[in-house]
PDB file of C-alpha atoms in Angstrom:
ATOM      1  CA  UNK A   4     -33.853 -19.578  -2.034  1.00  0.00           C
ATOM      2  CA  UNK A   5     -30.386 -20.311  -3.287  1.00  0.00           C
ATOM      3  CA  UNK A   6     -29.964 -16.637  -4.206  1.00  0.00           C
ATOM      4  CA  UNK A   7     -30.870 -15.717  -0.688  1.00  0.00           C
ATOM      5  CA  UNK A   8     -28.317 -18.154   0.706  1.00  0.00           C
ATOM      6  CA  UNK A   9     -25.639 -16.776  -1.666  1.00  0.00           C
ATOM      7  CA  UNK A  10     -26.442 -13.175  -0.502  1.00  0.00           C
ATOM      8  CA  UNK A  11     -26.239 -14.200   3.172  1.00  0.00           C
ATOM      9  CA  UNK A  12     -22.921 -16.004   2.532  1.00  0.00           C
ATOM     10  CA  UNK A  13     -21.636 -12.895   0.682  1.00  0.00           C
ATOM     11  CA  UNK A  14     -22.633 -10.656   3.518  1.00  0.00           C
ATOM     12  CA  UNK A  15     -21.029 -12.931   6.039  1.00  0.00           C
ATOM     13  CA  UNK A  16     -17.812 -12.794   4.131  1.00  0.00           C
ATOM     14  CA  UNK A  17     -17.906  -8.996   3.748  1.00  0.00           C
ATOM     15  CA  UNK A  18     -18.708  -8.592   7.462  1.00  0.00           C
ATOM     16  CA  UNK A  19     -15.723 -10.736   8.404  1.00  0.00           C
ATOM     17  CA  UNK A  20     -13.849  -7.837  10.070  1.00  0.00           C
ATOM     18  CA  UNK A  21     -10.927  -9.981  11.052  1.00  0.00           C
ATOM     19  CA  UNK A  22     -10.187 -10.566   7.342  1.00  0.00           C
ATOM     20  CA  UNK A  23     -10.557  -6.771   6.650  1.00  0.00           C
ATOM     21  CA  UNK A  24      -8.249  -6.031   9.558  1.00  0.00           C
ATOM     22  CA  UNK A  25      -5.691  -8.620   8.316  1.00  0.00           C
ATOM     23  CA  UNK A  26      -5.694  -7.327   4.728  1.00  0.00           C
ATOM     24  CA  UNK A  27      -5.445  -3.647   5.774  1.00  0.00           C
ATOM     25  CA  UNK A  28      -2.760  -4.622   8.339  1.00  0.00           C
ATOM     26  CA  UNK A  29      -0.842  -6.500   5.684  1.00  0.00           C
ATOM     27  CA  UNK A  30      -0.859  -3.350   3.461  1.00  0.00           C
ATOM     28  CA  UNK A  31       0.179  -1.004   6.243  1.00  0.00           C
ATOM     29  CA  UNK A  32       2.921  -3.271   7.487  1.00  0.00           C
ATOM     30  CA  UNK A  33       4.289  -3.961   3.907  1.00  0.00           C
ATOM     31  CA  UNK A  34       4.663  -0.216   3.299  1.00  0.00           C
ATOM     32  CA  UNK A  35       6.026   0.310   6.822  1.00  0.00           C
ATOM     33  CA  UNK A  36       8.914  -2.047   5.953  1.00  0.00           C
ATOM     34  CA  UNK A  37       9.634   0.069   2.898  1.00  0.00           C
ATOM     35  CA  UNK A  38       9.656   3.181   5.033  1.00  0.00           C
ATOM     36  CA  UNK A  39      12.283   1.404   7.206  1.00  0.00           C
ATOM     37  CA  UNK A  40      14.402   0.747   4.118  1.00  0.00           C
ATOM     38  CA  UNK A  41      14.017   4.447   3.082  1.00  0.00           C
ATOM     39  CA  UNK A  42      15.046   5.479   6.490  1.00  0.00           C
ATOM     40  CA  UNK A  43      18.284   3.418   6.276  1.00  0.00           C
ATOM     41  CA  UNK A  44      19.035   5.167   2.994  1.00  0.00           C
ATOM     42  CA  UNK A  45      18.284   8.599   4.433  1.00  0.00           C
ATOM     43  CA  UNK A  46      20.585   8.040   7.350  1.00  0.00           C
ATOM     44  CA  UNK A  47      23.444   7.067   5.176  1.00  0.00           C
ATOM     45  CA  UNK A  48      22.951   9.813   2.477  1.00  0.00           C
ATOM     46  CA  UNK A  49      20.944  12.590   4.064  1.00  0.00           C
ATOM     47  CA  UNK A  50      19.698  12.687   7.672  1.00  0.00           C
ATOM     48  CA  UNK A  51      17.137  11.225   9.988  1.00  0.00           C
ATOM     49  CA  UNK A  52      15.730  14.742  10.509  1.00  0.00           C
ATOM     50  CA  UNK A  53      15.332  15.187   6.702  1.00  0.00           C
ATOM     51  CA  UNK A  54      13.513  11.852   6.598  1.00  0.00           C
ATOM     52  CA  UNK A  55      10.829  12.907   9.175  1.00  0.00           C
ATOM     53  CA  UNK A  56      10.359  16.260   7.397  1.00  0.00           C
ATOM     54  CA  UNK A  57       9.654  14.670   4.023  1.00  0.00           C
ATOM     55  CA  UNK A  58       6.438  12.923   3.077  1.00  0.00           C
ATOM     56  CA  UNK A  59       6.524   9.269   2.079  1.00  0.00           C
ATOM     57  CA  UNK A  60       6.136  10.258  -1.562  1.00  0.00           C
ATOM     58  CA  UNK A  61       9.007  12.812  -1.255  1.00  0.00           C
ATOM     59  CA  UNK A  62      11.192  10.224   0.460  1.00  0.00           C
ATOM     60  CA  UNK A  63      10.484   7.756  -2.355  1.00  0.00           C
ATOM     61  CA  UNK A  64      11.271  10.354  -5.067  1.00  0.00           C
ATOM     62  CA  UNK A  65      14.477  11.396  -3.242  1.00  0.00           C
ATOM     63  CA  UNK A  66      15.712   7.757  -3.033  1.00  0.00           C
ATOM     64  CA  UNK A  67      14.767   7.006  -6.634  1.00  0.00           C
ATOM     65  CA  UNK A  68      16.832  10.074  -7.784  1.00  0.00           C
ATOM     66  CA  UNK A  69      19.682   8.818  -5.617  1.00  0.00           C
ATOM     67  CA  UNK A  70      19.277   5.370  -7.047  1.00  0.00           C
ATOM     68  CA  UNK A  71      19.243   6.629 -10.633  1.00  0.00           C
ATOM     69  CA  UNK A  72      22.422   8.707 -10.093  1.00  0.00           C
ATOM     70  CA  UNK A  73      24.288   5.785  -8.579  1.00  0.00           C
ATOM     71  CA  UNK A  74      22.958   2.824 -10.543  1.00  0.00           C
ATOM     72  CA  UNK A  75      21.556   4.421 -13.781  1.00  0.00           C
ATOM     73  CA  UNK A  76      17.901   4.251 -14.852  1.00  0.00           C
ATOM     74  CA  UNK A  77      16.585   0.802 -15.469  1.00  0.00           C
ATOM     75  CA  UNK A  78      13.091  -0.456 -16.251  1.00  0.00           C
ATOM     76  CA  UNK A  79      12.721  -2.795 -13.310  1.00  0.00           C
ATOM     77  CA  UNK A  80      13.794  -0.205 -10.744  1.00  0.00           C
ATOM     78  CA  UNK A  81      11.563   2.519 -12.307  1.00  0.00           C
ATOM     79  CA  UNK A  82       8.626   0.075 -12.282  1.00  0.00           C
ATOM     80  CA  UNK A  83       9.207  -0.890  -8.675  1.00  0.00           C
ATOM     81  CA  UNK A  84       9.426   2.789  -7.580  1.00  0.00           C
ATOM     82  CA  UNK A  85       6.208   3.478  -9.565  1.00  0.00           C
ATOM     83  CA  UNK A  86       4.413   0.540  -8.006  1.00  0.00           C
ATOM     84  CA  UNK A  87       5.363   1.542  -4.507  1.00  0.00           C
ATOM     85  CA  UNK A  88       4.102   5.036  -5.223  1.00  0.00           C
ATOM     86  CA  UNK A  89       0.774   3.607  -6.354  1.00  0.00           C
ATOM     87  CA  UNK A  90       0.672   1.322  -3.322  1.00  0.00           C
ATOM     88  CA  UNK A  91       1.092   4.312  -1.013  1.00  0.00           C
ATOM     89  CA  UNK A  92      -2.074   5.789  -2.577  1.00  0.00           C
ATOM     90  CA  UNK A  93      -3.967   2.569  -1.961  1.00  0.00           C
ATOM     91  CA  UNK A  94      -2.713   2.270   1.521  1.00  0.00           C
ATOM     92  CA  UNK A  95      -3.818   5.888   2.216  1.00  0.00           C
ATOM     93  CA  UNK A  96      -7.191   5.103   0.751  1.00  0.00           C
ATOM     94  CA  UNK A  97      -7.924   2.108   2.944  1.00  0.00           C
ATOM     95  CA  UNK A  98      -6.137   3.160   6.141  1.00  0.00           C
ATOM     96  CA  UNK A  99      -6.764   6.897   6.369  1.00  0.00           C
ATOM     97  CA  UNK A 100     -10.330   7.420   5.224  1.00  0.00           C
ATOM     98  CA  UNK A 101     -13.769   6.813   6.656  1.00  0.00           C
ATOM     99  CA  UNK A 102     -15.203   3.350   5.679  1.00  0.00           C
ATOM    100  CA  UNK A 103     -18.882   2.531   5.779  1.00  0.00           C
ATOM    101  CA  UNK A 104     -21.227  -0.267   4.678  1.00  0.00           C
ATOM    102  CA  UNK A 105     -23.354   0.181   1.693  1.00  0.00           C
ATOM    103  CA  UNK A 106     -26.226  -2.181   1.590  1.00  0.00           C
ATOM    104  CA  UNK A 107     -28.260  -0.400  -1.156  1.00  0.00           C
ATOM    105  CA  UNK A 108     -27.410  -3.022  -3.888  1.00  0.00           C
ATOM    106  CA  UNK A 109     -27.611  -6.790  -4.256  1.00  0.00           C
ATOM    107  CA  UNK A 110     -24.517  -7.303  -2.268  1.00  0.00           C
ATOM    108  CA  UNK A 111     -22.879  -5.605   0.706  1.00  0.00           C
ATOM    109  CA  UNK A 112     -19.982  -3.344  -0.208  1.00  0.00           C
ATOM    110  CA  UNK A 113     -17.784  -1.203   1.861  1.00  0.00           C
ATOM    111  CA  UNK A 114     -17.362   2.284   0.513  1.00  0.00           C
ATOM    112  CA  UNK A 115     -14.534   4.681   1.263  1.00  0.00           C
ATOM    113  CA  UNK A 116     -15.317   8.345   1.542  1.00  0.00           C
ATOM    114  CA  UNK A 117     -12.549  10.740   0.510  1.00  0.00           C
ATOM    115  CA  UNK A 118     -12.369  14.420   0.015  1.00  0.00           C
ATOM    116  CA  UNK A 119     -12.699  13.984  -3.584  1.00  0.00           C
ATOM    117  CA  UNK A 120     -15.226  11.068  -3.746  1.00  0.00           C
ATOM    118  CA  UNK A 121     -17.813   9.522  -1.491  1.00  0.00           C
ATOM    119  CA  UNK A 122     -18.389   6.316  -3.312  1.00  0.00           C
ATOM    120  CA  UNK A 123     -15.284   4.254  -3.818  1.00  0.00           C
ATOM    121  CA  UNK A 124     -16.381   0.571  -3.409  1.00  0.00           C
ATOM    122  CA  UNK A 125     -14.026  -1.968  -2.153  1.00  0.00           C
ATOM    123  CA  UNK A 126     -14.970  -5.610  -1.522  1.00  0.00           C
ATOM    124  CA  UNK A 127     -13.143  -8.013   0.630  1.00  0.00           C
ATOM    125  CA  UNK A 128     -11.721 -10.208  -2.083  1.00  0.00           C
ATOM    126  CA  UNK A 129     -10.382  -7.119  -3.817  1.00  0.00           C
ATOM    127  CA  UNK A 130      -8.855  -5.853  -0.610  1.00  0.00           C
ATOM    128  CA  UNK A 131      -7.280  -9.221   0.103  1.00  0.00           C
ATOM    129  CA  UNK A 132      -5.890  -9.538  -3.424  1.00  0.00           C
ATOM    130  CA  UNK A 133      -4.381  -5.967  -3.230  1.00  0.00           C
ATOM    131  CA  UNK A 134      -2.878  -6.869   0.157  1.00  0.00           C
ATOM    132  CA  UNK A 135      -1.051  -9.888  -1.325  1.00  0.00           C
ATOM    133  CA  UNK A 136       0.114  -7.902  -4.368  1.00  0.00           C
ATOM    134  CA  UNK A 137       1.347  -5.025  -2.288  1.00  0.00           C
ATOM    135  CA  UNK A 138       3.172  -7.341   0.050  1.00  0.00           C
ATOM    136  CA  UNK A 139       4.850  -8.912  -2.920  1.00  0.00           C
ATOM    137  CA  UNK A 140       5.858  -5.678  -4.560  1.00  0.00           C
ATOM    138  CA  UNK A 141       7.196  -4.326  -1.303  1.00  0.00           C
ATOM    139  CA  UNK A 142       9.340  -7.483  -0.900  1.00  0.00           C
ATOM    140  CA  UNK A 143      10.721  -6.878  -4.466  1.00  0.00           C
ATOM    141  CA  UNK A 144      11.394  -3.287  -3.668  1.00  0.00           C
ATOM    142  CA  UNK A 145      13.140  -4.068  -0.439  1.00  0.00           C
ATOM    143  CA  UNK A 146      15.355  -6.590  -2.351  1.00  0.00           C
ATOM    144  CA  UNK A 147      16.257  -3.851  -4.875  1.00  0.00           C
ATOM    145  CA  UNK A 148      17.304  -1.465  -2.118  1.00  0.00           C
ATOM    146  CA  UNK A 149      19.202  -4.171  -0.268  1.00  0.00           C
ATOM    147  CA  UNK A 150      21.064  -5.275  -3.430  1.00  0.00           C
ATOM    148  CA  UNK A 151      21.886  -1.657  -4.207  1.00  0.00           C
ATOM    149  CA  UNK A 152      23.345  -1.332  -0.693  1.00  0.00           C
ATOM    150  CA  UNK A 153      25.770  -4.192  -1.542  1.00  0.00           C
ATOM    151  CA  UNK A 154      26.910  -2.601  -4.810  1.00  0.00           C
TER     152      UNK A 154
END
């Protein structure tokens, strides 16, 4: 009986679409803030037109190259650029692919279907944890760009 109640509670949590929406929204907005910072750099060093022609990853790489040329290569900056690049991939996974419920196992899981894979499982606690981590890394990245602007 307790196992059934635990399963029902887990399903209720997993079906809490407001929490899913909040977590995905936090990821999307965090990276949108980064895109805004990249746009500022593009406008001062390249052009707004160039910004909109490049992909997010191309923008990030171009700004990293500019950063390294102006500030030198350092471990913290390199780590933040790499983290944002990874975060872009995760954002694309959860925001740009079909999501469906998989109730074949003991617990409800949401699965993401991509061109390369049909069975990437993501549960709500993982998504919420990633949303917090991405939010934090995007703030750190934004601070890096803002401090660079002052140098």
